[in-house]
XYZ file of C-alpha atoms in Angstrom:
720
model
C 79.353 -41.073 -57.641
C 79.025 -42.915 -54.288
C 82.449 -41.674 -53.017
C 81.782 -38.089 -53.969
C 78.427 -38.009 -52.200
C 80.037 -39.482 -49.079
C 82.718 -36.775 -49.048
C 80.059 -34.132 -49.493
C 78.247 -35.433 -46.338
C 81.485 -35.365 -44.293
C 82.346 -31.895 -45.532
C 78.884 -30.657 -44.540
C 79.207 -32.171 -41.043
C 82.732 -30.716 -40.647
C 81.481 -27.311 -41.759
C 78.629 -27.416 -39.179
C 81.004 -28.281 -36.340
C 83.570 -25.638 -37.195
C 81.550 -22.688 -38.331
C 81.725 -20.163 -35.486
C 78.707 -17.807 -35.574
C 76.364 -20.281 -37.376
C 77.001 -23.377 -35.159
C 75.219 -24.179 -31.864
C 77.172 -25.426 -28.842
C 76.882 -29.175 -28.559
C 75.655 -29.205 -24.961
C 72.871 -26.688 -25.625
C 71.779 -28.660 -28.672
C 71.527 -31.898 -26.661
C 69.556 -30.202 -23.859
C 67.193 -28.676 -26.415
C 66.602 -32.058 -28.104
C 66.007 -33.777 -24.721
C 63.466 -31.107 -23.780
C 61.609 -31.575 -27.059
C 61.595 -35.368 -26.616
C 60.277 -35.110 -23.043
C 57.499 -32.723 -24.095
C 56.565 -35.046 -26.952
C 56.457 -38.109 -24.675
C 54.399 -36.216 -22.091
C 51.917 -35.140 -24.775
C 51.586 -38.720 -26.033
C 51.002 -39.996 -22.487
C 48.377 -37.313 -21.844
C 46.563 -38.149 -25.099
C 46.494 -41.859 -24.322
C 45.360 -41.204 -20.751
C 42.563 -38.981 -22.040
C 41.520 -41.522 -24.659
C 41.693 -44.329 -22.106
C 39.622 -42.297 -19.634
C 36.942 -41.492 -22.211
C 36.967 -45.071 -23.425
C 36.500 -46.375 -19.886
C 33.829 -43.787 -19.156
C 31.775 -44.241 -22.337
C 32.677 -47.699 -23.521
C 33.591 -46.341 -26.950
C 35.770 -47.839 -29.616
C 37.187 -44.625 -31.043
C 38.403 -44.552 -34.612
C 41.391 -42.493 -35.726
C 39.518 -39.933 -37.819
C 37.022 -39.114 -35.022
C 34.157 -39.203 -37.554
C 32.973 -42.680 -36.629
C 32.062 -43.535 -33.038
C 30.921 -46.901 -31.767
C 30.475 -49.142 -28.775
C 30.066 -52.870 -28.507
C 27.609 -54.634 -26.230
C 27.761 -58.421 -26.208
C 26.865 -59.636 -29.685
C 25.774 -56.184 -30.851
C 27.544 -53.047 -31.966
C 26.244 -49.513 -32.394
C 28.085 -47.098 -34.639
C 27.499 -43.500 -35.694
C 29.217 -42.386 -38.901
C 29.251 -38.628 -38.652
C 30.392 -37.967 -42.214
C 27.414 -39.881 -43.633
C 25.064 -39.172 -40.684
C 24.395 -42.919 -40.336
C 23.406 -44.703 -37.155
C 24.145 -48.419 -37.584
C 23.026 -51.261 -35.344
C 24.920 -54.478 -36.060
C 24.439 -58.055 -34.924
C 27.939 -59.483 -34.925
C 26.684 -63.081 -34.767
C 24.396 -63.054 -37.799
C 26.139 -60.192 -39.602
C 22.786 -58.412 -40.047
C 22.492 -54.675 -39.492
C 19.991 -51.822 -39.470
C 21.000 -48.465 -40.964
C 19.231 -45.239 -39.979
C 20.005 -41.983 -41.755
C 19.891 -38.691 -39.808
C 18.236 -36.168 -42.124
C 19.170 -32.483 -41.888
C 21.907 -30.157 -43.044
C 22.276 -28.913 -39.464
C 24.152 -32.130 -38.562
C 27.561 -31.639 -40.146
C 30.593 -33.749 -39.303
C 32.799 -30.756 -38.564
C 30.397 -29.492 -35.881
C 30.160 -32.786 -34.015
C 31.891 -33.441 -30.750
C 32.058 -36.453 -28.501
C 30.238 -35.852 -25.247
C 30.572 -37.734 -21.993
C 27.114 -38.993 -21.069
C 27.746 -38.067 -17.452
C 28.344 -34.482 -18.550
C 24.907 -34.527 -20.186
C 23.220 -36.047 -17.159
C 20.319 -33.929 -15.853
C 21.331 -31.064 -18.077
C 18.187 -28.954 -18.627
C 17.189 -28.548 -22.248
C 15.915 -25.062 -21.445
C 16.800 -23.099 -18.333
C 13.262 -21.727 -18.106
C 11.966 -25.261 -17.589
C 11.716 -26.384 -13.985
C 12.448 -30.070 -14.589
C 14.360 -30.012 -17.839
C 14.979 -33.174 -19.780
C 17.800 -35.554 -18.995
C 19.601 -36.501 -22.184
C 22.302 -38.562 -20.513
C 20.956 -40.649 -17.673
C 23.717 -41.884 -15.395
C 23.133 -45.622 -15.297
C 25.181 -48.772 -15.498
C 24.256 -49.019 -19.179
C 26.657 -47.973 -21.893
C 25.701 -44.854 -23.819
C 26.865 -43.225 -27.006
C 26.476 -39.463 -26.618
C 27.171 -36.758 -29.205
C 26.491 -33.056 -29.430
C 26.601 -30.526 -32.252
C 27.495 -26.831 -31.991
C 23.860 -25.910 -32.633
C 22.839 -27.800 -29.447
C 21.405 -30.815 -31.232
C 22.146 -33.813 -29.046
C 22.094 -37.549 -29.675
C 22.087 -40.252 -27.049
C 22.002 -43.979 -27.798
C 21.831 -46.164 -24.732
C 20.980 -49.670 -23.680
C 17.264 -49.872 -23.025
C 15.922 -50.904 -19.663
C 13.628 -53.459 -21.327
C 14.351 -56.616 -19.344
C 16.214 -59.470 -21.044
C 15.951 -57.841 -24.471
C 18.603 -56.500 -26.842
C 17.025 -53.045 -27.171
C 18.569 -49.582 -27.479
C 16.912 -46.219 -26.939
C 17.718 -43.431 -29.405
C 16.943 -39.833 -28.478
C 17.539 -36.794 -30.615
C 16.797 -33.524 -28.853
C 17.306 -29.795 -29.151
C 16.365 -26.853 -26.912
C 15.502 -24.873 -30.015
C 12.199 -25.456 -31.739
C 13.691 -26.518 -35.043
C 11.301 -27.220 -37.869
C 11.917 -30.963 -37.637
C 14.111 -33.828 -36.491
C 14.007 -36.702 -38.947
C 15.513 -40.181 -39.218
C 15.037 -42.512 -42.188
C 15.350 -46.293 -42.102
C 16.569 -48.160 -45.146
C 14.053 -50.794 -46.238
C 16.162 -52.445 -48.927
C 17.282 -56.026 -48.614
C 14.667 -57.145 -46.100
C 10.870 -57.240 -45.664
C 8.990 -54.875 -43.339
C 5.706 -55.145 -41.442
C 3.641 -53.044 -39.019
C 2.588 -49.409 -38.856
C -1.075 -49.071 -39.736
C -4.026 -49.904 -41.912
C -3.717 -48.114 -45.265
C -5.941 -46.932 -48.087
C -4.068 -49.374 -50.310
C -2.754 -52.111 -48.040
C 0.440 -53.758 -49.245
C 2.306 -56.766 -47.885
C 5.170 -56.469 -47.143
C 5.322 -52.771 -46.303
C 8.245 -51.838 -48.561
C 5.959 -52.173 -51.592
C 3.742 -49.244 -50.564
C 4.213 -45.497 -51.085
C 2.804 -43.020 -48.551
C 3.760 -39.309 -48.423
C 5.007 -37.656 -45.227
C 2.042 -36.825 -42.973
C 0.985 -36.898 -39.307
C 0.824 -40.457 -38.005
C -2.723 -40.188 -36.673
C -5.889 -42.297 -37.104
C -7.956 -41.285 -40.130
C -11.010 -42.618 -41.883
C -10.204 -44.411 -45.144
C -12.688 -43.335 -47.782
C -12.800 -46.570 -49.774
C -15.671 -45.239 -51.841
C -13.354 -42.697 -53.491
C -11.933 -43.887 -56.783
C -9.494 -41.054 -57.340
C -5.882 -40.801 -56.201
C -4.752 -38.772 -53.220
C -6.065 -41.059 -50.483
C -2.659 -42.377 -49.423
C -3.073 -41.867 -45.699
C -2.948 -43.842 -42.493
C -6.139 -45.597 -41.468
C -8.173 -45.767 -38.251
C -5.942 -48.479 -36.751
C -2.265 -47.746 -36.173
C 0.640 -48.385 -33.833
C 4.048 -46.738 -33.614
C 6.209 -49.726 -34.447
C 7.681 -51.465 -37.475
C 9.816 -54.594 -37.723
C 11.548 -56.587 -40.433
C 12.246 -60.149 -41.489
C 15.795 -59.991 -40.060
C 14.517 -59.438 -36.531
C 15.024 -55.665 -36.167
C 12.217 -53.503 -34.784
C 11.734 -49.760 -34.292
C 9.242 -48.543 -31.672
C 8.563 -44.789 -31.489
C 7.850 -43.162 -28.130
C 4.245 -42.030 -27.665
C 5.328 -38.488 -26.717
C 6.844 -37.761 -30.151
C 4.810 -35.463 -32.477
C 5.206 -38.141 -35.099
C 5.022 -37.802 -38.883
C 5.796 -40.803 -41.092
C 6.415 -41.487 -44.775
C 7.010 -44.778 -46.556
C 8.958 -44.737 -49.830
C 7.481 -41.305 -50.526
C 9.983 -40.600 -53.286
C 10.331 -44.215 -54.383
C 13.523 -44.427 -52.314
C 12.492 -47.395 -50.141
C 12.888 -45.509 -46.874
C 10.690 -45.397 -43.784
C 11.091 -41.852 -42.449
C 10.199 -40.835 -38.886
C 9.880 -37.111 -38.238
C 9.255 -35.117 -35.061
C 7.552 -31.844 -35.980
C 5.249 -29.266 -34.415
C 5.297 -26.440 -36.964
C 2.438 -26.662 -39.429
C 1.031 -29.902 -38.009
C -1.904 -31.063 -35.896
C 0.422 -31.543 -32.924
C 0.606 -28.606 -30.538
C 3.782 -27.920 -28.560
C 3.679 -26.845 -24.951
C 5.353 -23.532 -24.156
C 9.160 -23.842 -24.438
C 8.871 -27.577 -24.975
C 11.959 -28.922 -26.790
C 11.672 -30.970 -29.936
C 12.499 -34.632 -29.268
C 12.616 -37.637 -31.587
C 12.799 -40.711 -29.405
C 12.529 -44.358 -30.404
C 13.775 -47.791 -29.394
C 15.574 -50.261 -31.667
C 15.327 -53.949 -30.735
C 17.032 -56.989 -32.222
C 15.520 -60.439 -31.939
C 16.656 -63.738 -33.376
C 13.864 -63.638 -35.985
C 10.872 -61.536 -36.978
C 8.628 -63.679 -34.801
C 10.939 -63.282 -31.797
C 11.204 -59.495 -32.058
C 7.417 -59.296 -32.540
C 6.960 -61.087 -29.221
C 9.353 -58.593 -27.575
C 7.193 -55.724 -28.830
C 3.932 -57.349 -27.766
C 5.068 -58.271 -24.258
C 7.407 -55.358 -23.431
C 5.851 -52.321 -25.133
C 2.117 -53.110 -25.314
C -0.511 -54.405 -22.917
C -2.079 -57.681 -23.991
C -5.733 -58.460 -23.263
C -6.711 -60.509 -20.250
C -10.067 -61.326 -21.800
C -11.361 -61.776 -25.335
C -14.645 -61.038 -27.122
C -17.579 -63.288 -26.339
C -16.997 -66.746 -27.791
C -20.142 -66.522 -29.919
C -18.488 -63.794 -32.042
C -15.815 -66.316 -33.069
C -18.279 -69.146 -33.521
C -21.153 -67.624 -35.516
C -21.437 -64.774 -38.021
C -22.489 -61.232 -37.215
C -25.415 -60.202 -39.400
C -25.675 -56.511 -40.224
C -27.827 -54.043 -42.126
C -24.851 -52.716 -44.128
C -26.165 -54.473 -47.231
C -29.539 -52.735 -46.918
C -30.375 -49.126 -47.785
C -28.252 -47.359 -45.177
C -29.624 -43.914 -45.967
C -33.255 -44.718 -45.222
C -33.245 -47.871 -43.099
C -36.727 -48.998 -42.045
C -38.282 -51.309 -39.491
C -39.661 -53.618 -42.170
C -36.184 -54.103 -43.682
C -34.675 -55.098 -40.328
C -37.536 -57.505 -39.579
C -37.302 -59.006 -43.055
C -33.569 -59.719 -42.569
C -34.226 -61.387 -39.207
C -37.036 -63.529 -40.586
C -34.962 -64.713 -43.564
C -32.081 -65.739 -41.278
C -34.575 -67.794 -39.255
C -36.228 -69.314 -42.336
C -32.926 -70.566 -43.787
C -31.710 -71.762 -40.356
C -28.491 -69.787 -40.469
C -26.563 -69.159 -37.214
C -26.277 -65.620 -35.852
C -24.155 -64.269 -32.985
C -25.401 -60.684 -33.312
C -27.773 -58.694 -35.482
C -26.062 -55.347 -35.931
C -28.261 -52.378 -36.863
C -26.098 -49.678 -38.452
C -26.891 -46.852 -40.841
C -29.330 -43.988 -40.710
C -31.925 -45.346 -38.281
C -32.020 -42.366 -35.855
C -33.636 -38.957 -36.330
C -30.461 -37.013 -35.523
C -26.773 -37.899 -35.797
C -25.531 -39.037 -32.411
C -28.972 -39.907 -31.085
C -29.326 -43.403 -29.656
C -33.067 -43.900 -30.167
C -34.756 -45.035 -33.354
C -36.482 -42.563 -35.673
C -40.190 -42.990 -34.838
C -41.318 -42.343 -38.441
C -39.299 -45.241 -39.881
C -39.418 -47.401 -36.748
C -42.907 -46.834 -35.309
C -42.665 -49.919 -33.051
C -38.921 -50.125 -32.343
C -39.404 -51.343 -28.783
C -41.707 -54.154 -29.905
C -39.428 -55.010 -32.869
C -36.363 -55.514 -30.655
C -38.399 -57.411 -28.055
C -39.763 -59.867 -30.650
C -36.328 -60.456 -32.201
C -34.838 -61.190 -28.786
C -37.666 -63.646 -28.125
C -36.723 -65.345 -31.406
C -33.190 -65.826 -30.056
C -31.461 -62.799 -31.635
C -29.074 -60.497 -29.773
C -29.397 -56.930 -31.040
C -26.621 -54.325 -31.351
C -26.934 -50.712 -32.492
C -24.299 -48.161 -33.492
C -23.001 -45.343 -31.283
C -21.283 -42.146 -32.431
C -18.857 -39.957 -30.433
C -20.561 -36.770 -31.579
C -23.979 -35.096 -31.476
C -25.650 -33.236 -34.340
C -25.671 -29.489 -33.683
C -29.301 -28.365 -33.845
C -31.460 -26.396 -31.454
C -34.183 -29.035 -31.843
C -31.797 -31.860 -30.879
C -32.441 -32.525 -27.177
C -29.227 -34.554 -26.783
C -27.199 -31.609 -28.084
C -28.945 -29.093 -25.825
C -28.372 -31.309 -22.787
C -24.722 -31.857 -23.639
C -24.134 -28.161 -24.256
C -25.675 -27.284 -20.914
C -23.482 -29.833 -19.124
C -20.320 -28.733 -20.962
C -19.441 -32.171 -22.308
C -18.322 -31.063 -25.784
C -14.807 -30.196 -26.911
C -14.305 -26.454 -27.152
C -12.074 -24.208 -29.213
C -9.621 -21.739 -27.664
C -12.336 -19.062 -27.673
C -14.691 -21.339 -25.657
C -16.945 -22.268 -28.541
C -18.081 -25.806 -29.316
C -15.651 -27.462 -31.742
C -17.542 -28.447 -34.889
C -16.796 -31.505 -36.990
C -18.330 -33.027 -40.095
C -19.858 -36.476 -40.239
C -21.148 -36.932 -43.765
C -23.055 -33.733 -44.512
C -24.034 -33.102 -40.882
C -22.318 -30.698 -38.479
C -21.592 -32.291 -35.104
C -20.153 -31.482 -31.687
C -17.480 -33.897 -30.430
C -17.953 -35.334 -26.963
C -14.878 -34.618 -24.821
C -13.984 -38.107 -23.582
C -10.899 -36.722 -21.827
C -13.394 -35.073 -19.444
C -14.552 -37.469 -16.705
C -17.945 -35.720 -16.495
C -18.464 -36.253 -20.230
C -17.550 -39.941 -19.856
C -20.100 -40.378 -17.084
C -22.733 -38.574 -19.159
C -22.137 -40.880 -22.133
C -22.108 -44.005 -19.971
C -25.391 -42.954 -18.388
C -27.001 -42.432 -21.810
C -25.887 -45.886 -22.985
C -27.095 -47.654 -19.838
C -30.451 -45.892 -20.071
C -30.853 -46.816 -23.752
C -30.030 -50.496 -23.123
C -32.685 -50.695 -20.442
C -35.343 -48.886 -22.438
C -34.710 -50.260 -25.946
C -33.735 -53.835 -24.968
C -30.544 -53.761 -27.075
C -27.699 -55.836 -25.637
C -24.520 -54.317 -27.041
C -23.105 -51.532 -29.193
C -21.062 -50.893 -32.305
C -18.811 -47.894 -31.539
C -18.369 -46.001 -34.772
C -16.441 -43.004 -36.153
C -13.946 -42.379 -33.348
C -11.559 -41.365 -36.124
C -13.454 -38.077 -36.308
C -11.110 -37.175 -33.461
C -8.409 -36.542 -36.099
C -9.569 -32.905 -35.848
C -7.931 -32.718 -32.421
C -4.300 -31.959 -31.441
C -3.875 -35.489 -30.063
C -6.360 -37.796 -31.812
C -4.702 -40.930 -30.468
C -5.407 -39.803 -26.904
C -9.016 -39.160 -27.874
C -9.384 -42.734 -29.116
C -7.931 -44.147 -25.909
C -10.400 -42.213 -23.753
C -13.300 -43.132 -26.040
C -12.386 -46.800 -25.699
C -12.329 -46.360 -21.901
C -16.067 -45.721 -22.120
C -16.477 -48.950 -24.088
C -14.450 -50.830 -21.495
C -16.452 -49.385 -18.597
C -19.603 -51.001 -19.983
C -18.076 -54.467 -19.654
C -19.531 -55.341 -23.056
C -17.748 -58.389 -24.498
C -20.072 -58.249 -27.515
C -18.996 -54.700 -28.403
C -17.480 -53.939 -31.809
C -15.239 -50.901 -32.428
C -13.804 -49.464 -35.637
C -10.623 -47.749 -34.399
C -7.540 -48.839 -32.541
C -4.490 -47.208 -31.010
C -2.970 -48.673 -27.875
C -6.258 -50.462 -27.180
C -5.213 -54.091 -27.697
C -5.584 -54.754 -23.965
C -9.361 -54.282 -24.168
C -9.740 -57.506 -26.189
C -12.538 -56.061 -28.344
C -13.755 -57.158 -31.754
C -12.335 -54.657 -34.249
C -14.141 -53.781 -37.470
C -11.521 -52.640 -39.985
C -14.101 -51.179 -42.349
C -16.266 -52.431 -45.161
C -14.478 -53.349 -48.380
C -15.765 -52.386 -51.809
C -17.602 -55.036 -53.805
C -14.738 -55.687 -56.232
C -11.909 -58.130 -56.911
C -9.093 -55.561 -56.756
C -6.263 -55.289 -54.240
C -6.961 -51.683 -53.248
C -10.295 -51.990 -51.458
C -11.768 -55.261 -52.686
C -11.333 -58.975 -52.083
C -7.543 -58.990 -52.543
C -7.105 -56.305 -49.864
C -8.488 -58.521 -47.094
C -5.529 -60.832 -46.407
C -2.850 -58.049 -46.303
C -5.126 -56.031 -43.989
C -5.845 -58.925 -41.628
C -2.161 -59.913 -41.471
C -1.002 -56.339 -40.822
C -3.519 -55.588 -38.079
C -2.996 -58.987 -36.479
C 0.709 -58.212 -36.122
C -0.196 -54.824 -34.602
C -1.899 -56.725 -31.783
C -5.492 -56.592 -33.014
C -6.273 -60.278 -33.251
C -10.088 -60.213 -33.204
C -11.070 -58.743 -36.562
C -14.249 -58.154 -38.543
C -13.673 -57.361 -42.242
C -16.985 -55.889 -43.338
C -19.843 -57.731 -45.060
C -19.230 -60.764 -47.288
C -19.226 -59.612 -50.912
C -18.313 -56.064 -49.990
C -20.551 -53.020 -50.182
C -21.855 -51.681 -53.481
C -22.392 -48.021 -54.248
C -25.256 -48.792 -56.663
C -28.828 -48.505 -55.346
C -31.983 -49.732 -57.088
C -34.701 -47.214 -56.193
C -37.420 -49.327 -57.790
C -36.834 -52.356 -55.544
C -35.729 -50.167 -52.588
C -32.570 -52.258 -52.138
C -28.827 -52.239 -52.770
C -27.739 -54.048 -55.949
C -26.257 -57.418 -55.009
C -22.513 -58.097 -55.246
C -21.408 -60.293 -58.147
C -22.393 -63.907 -57.421
C -18.930 -65.422 -57.998
C -17.313 -62.668 -55.935
C -19.742 -63.391 -53.089
C -18.865 -67.108 -53.177
C -15.094 -66.557 -53.099
C -15.491 -63.910 -50.391
C -17.545 -66.264 -48.205
C -14.904 -68.986 -48.592
C -12.135 -66.667 -47.399
C -14.127 -64.996 -44.599
C -15.291 -68.267 -43.039
C -11.706 -68.825 -41.776
C -11.284 -65.369 -40.205
C -11.823 -64.496 -36.515
C -14.952 -62.475 -37.258
C -17.433 -63.119 -40.074
C -20.015 -60.530 -41.110
C -22.901 -61.217 -43.499
C -25.226 -58.537 -44.790
C -26.470 -59.869 -48.121
C -28.090 -63.250 -47.477
C -27.024 -66.226 -49.657
C -30.717 -66.964 -50.329
C -30.770 -63.779 -52.439
C -28.757 -65.728 -55.040
C -29.853 -69.383 -55.241
C -29.904 -72.726 -53.456
C -26.323 -73.627 -54.381
C -24.927 -70.503 -52.728
C -27.152 -71.080 -49.681
C -26.053 -74.717 -49.333
C -22.389 -73.752 -49.703
C -22.800 -71.090 -46.989
C -24.476 -73.542 -44.619
C -21.669 -76.055 -45.205
C -18.916 -73.470 -44.605
C -20.581 -72.238 -41.404
C -20.952 -75.831 -40.204
C -17.228 -76.490 -40.867
C -16.395 -73.270 -39.055
C -18.264 -74.438 -35.953
C -16.909 -77.985 -36.080
C -13.171 -77.364 -36.572
C -12.145 -73.765 -37.346
C -13.461 -72.267 -34.102
C -11.424 -74.657 -31.935
C -8.230 -73.608 -33.754
C -9.172 -69.918 -33.359
C -9.862 -70.432 -29.660
C -6.477 -72.091 -29.158
C -4.778 -69.227 -30.993
C -6.740 -66.731 -28.869
C -5.319 -68.260 -25.684
C -1.827 -67.990 -27.152
C -2.484 -64.364 -28.124
C -3.271 -63.410 -24.537
C 0.136 -64.764 -23.438
C 2.503 -63.903 -26.315
C 0.611 -61.470 -28.571
C 0.634 -63.929 -31.495
C -2.143 -63.136 -33.990
C -4.989 -65.566 -34.639
C -4.531 -65.291 -38.409
C -0.822 -65.517 -39.220
C 1.522 -64.957 -42.158
C 3.190 -68.041 -43.614
C 6.582 -67.021 -42.218
C 5.224 -67.404 -38.693
C 6.100 -71.116 -38.843
C 8.829 -70.795 -41.521
C 10.894 -67.867 -40.294
C 13.843 -68.332 -42.657
C 11.706 -68.986 -45.742
C 12.091 -65.818 -47.831
C 9.270 -66.751 -50.219
C 6.919 -67.146 -47.255
C 7.910 -63.640 -46.093
C 6.298 -62.116 -49.187
C 3.127 -64.197 -49.654
C 0.044 -61.937 -49.441
C -2.614 -64.302 -50.835
C -2.476 -67.131 -48.279
C -2.620 -67.272 -44.490
C -2.473 -69.569 -41.476
C -5.217 -70.104 -38.910
C -3.134 -70.602 -35.799
C -0.163 -72.788 -36.686
C -2.370 -75.563 -37.981
C -4.391 -74.688 -41.105
C -3.061 -73.073 -44.284
C -5.786 -71.388 -46.366
C -5.246 -70.517 -50.044
C -8.501 -68.952 -51.333
C -9.135 -68.174 -54.993
C -9.019 -64.383 -55.446
C -9.364 -63.943 -59.236
C -12.583 -63.751 -61.204
C -13.220 -66.817 -63.357
C -10.281 -68.773 -61.904
C -10.697 -72.493 -61.284
C -7.087 -73.022 -60.230
C -4.323 -71.096 -58.509
C -0.662 -71.350 -57.539
C -0.227 -72.405 -53.912
C 2.977 -72.009 -51.910
C 3.666 -74.435 -49.060
C 6.224 -72.975 -46.617
C 9.322 -74.875 -45.589
C 8.811 -76.089 -42.004
C 11.765 -78.438 -41.638
C 10.704 -82.066 -41.930
C 7.011 -81.210 -41.516
C 4.806 -82.087 -44.480
C 1.496 -80.681 -45.681
C -1.705 -82.689 -46.073
C -3.908 -81.486 -48.934
C -7.459 -81.599 -47.518
C -9.041 -81.064 -50.934
C -7.355 -83.889 -52.852
C -5.946 -86.090 -50.075
C -2.285 -85.796 -51.084
C 0.780 -85.075 -48.951
C 3.464 -82.576 -50.020
C 6.845 -81.446 -48.748
C 7.185 -77.806 -47.747
C 9.227 -75.158 -49.545
C 7.564 -75.630 -52.939
C 4.929 -74.174 -55.254
C 1.945 -76.184 -56.449
C 1.312 -74.584 -59.823
C -2.178 -74.568 -61.364
C -3.614 -76.310 -58.333
C -7.278 -77.102 -59.258
C -10.040 -75.457 -57.170
C -13.656 -75.511 -58.387
C -16.120 -72.670 -57.738
C -17.501 -74.241 -54.560
C -14.138 -75.323 -53.130
C -11.446 -73.633 -51.036
C -7.890 -74.995 -50.822
C -6.742 -75.879 -47.300
C -3.690 -77.755 -46.030
C -2.804 -78.975 -42.546
C 0.584 -79.826 -41.112
C 1.427 -83.516 -40.773
């Protein structure tokens, strides 16, 4: 067989050489083969030169199939997988990564092309625009730039945030597409940040919120039905996780957000104008822009956000607000508040020798919504009442609204209408909003004349009524506007202009720098985790990490919706609930009391006096130290357990304990009838924990199961 096949090969070669018409001349064949080889080599050289040039120009590592593009920067790598529409940020030291999915069928792999960032530099998004938008800034930073056939463009570049491993991502299109959306995978790590929620969860991946505009809204905690899953009156456009990754969305984005809306454990960020409260300028392109940062730990990346993206306060609320409780009328009949009820509250506080930093008068005490002055029928001697209370050593605050009731008999409304201080619709009519069952006109705080008018009213009222400070309420009514976050910022400018360090506000967005006491809303008088006692710690931890360190969490015991018309008073919260609530609240930055402990019995009163004494003697000094740290680093006053145990995964999930500064661990009882609870002590290296209740010392990184706590006790531990 072998010999025959060999002869066949020789015969074939002989035939080729000797066949006349079918054979090519040998010289021509060689020249033809040389020409082909030279062309092939030239093509290879040109390809490598082109790849080398693009690589040098963009800093890419280009993969063979051209569906995955990446560049490496120090210890970090950024990769875009076109076939799966995944943007991946990797830390090559720790091996941790953040995956972001680009949503949309208009981003197909076959339509993608690599784009030199310099080619995209200063390219106008729309020729009719004078400035255009630069989607490929020519800097010394590396950039990953891609473009699709439908003009969707992606640029990922090193951020200009000093000494931070941050990258700016910008999706843009000259066409007003319905949306640009990116979704972040939440699996495998724990997430924090965003906003206050109707049902606050800790960590964030446990919550479910449908896609909606990311704007401040009032949380109706009195509603018992479903459908209230919305973002609250305090929010910020950043989220971060336990592995040290953070995402900060640019303030110009018409942002919509969902969290695990379909149970898929994804945080989705969407830029959208169509069908939303955001209004696009003429020919304005749709842009989804955010920054991804990587820190060593969650605590480290949080500090990057606080110091590089936000403005920290230079001052803090008056020290008395940390030291002594705020007393308020929220536990009285808010619908028909009277002078005798306010005086009775003040006299009882004096009788039982309880400390008071402020007596806050809120509720329906004015004749018209938005009026500053007391209703003469229910407060016939308001001037004398305030004067006598101030003589007795009480500082008085009253509530202020950003709107005025629309009525021809309302002098404040007529004056404001004449001066043009109200927000108007496109047809030059006063924009109407609802506050309760009253129709109101919103004061246009973006108008400098309206700001001056409001400031003048407040100064005049303080001089005439002898009140010393204000509670600024209901700024979230601005959610009716195209840019409610801007409205809040301008409203808070009025607060700041008064120089009132006793002021309390109930909204927040980009207002951390004002250093105001923030009221996050009254809780319901219940034990549950939605709006009751168990919702307090997740809410305080979340808002503290958003940069709002000075917090007031409504009245102790919560507010009841039951009213006793015979006794003309609100039905008291459950006695045991009130006790456990007081124990928790006495360790928080702000403490509000509305229902007096004397309304129960001597034991509750004595316990309250003891807790307030402990607060003054040792808790306040820790809070003050944490407040000084907050002004420098943005660290919250009340901290999650992982703040001092960053690698402790159990500590990353604890939502029923907290730290005051780095010193005191508080584990309050949160269940009705419980006289014990499980306590987790975080692992802080060789540091041990001293049990202040029973005098024992424990190692960290362990659970104390069935730890005994009587009704009048609260479990606290300090680091040794």
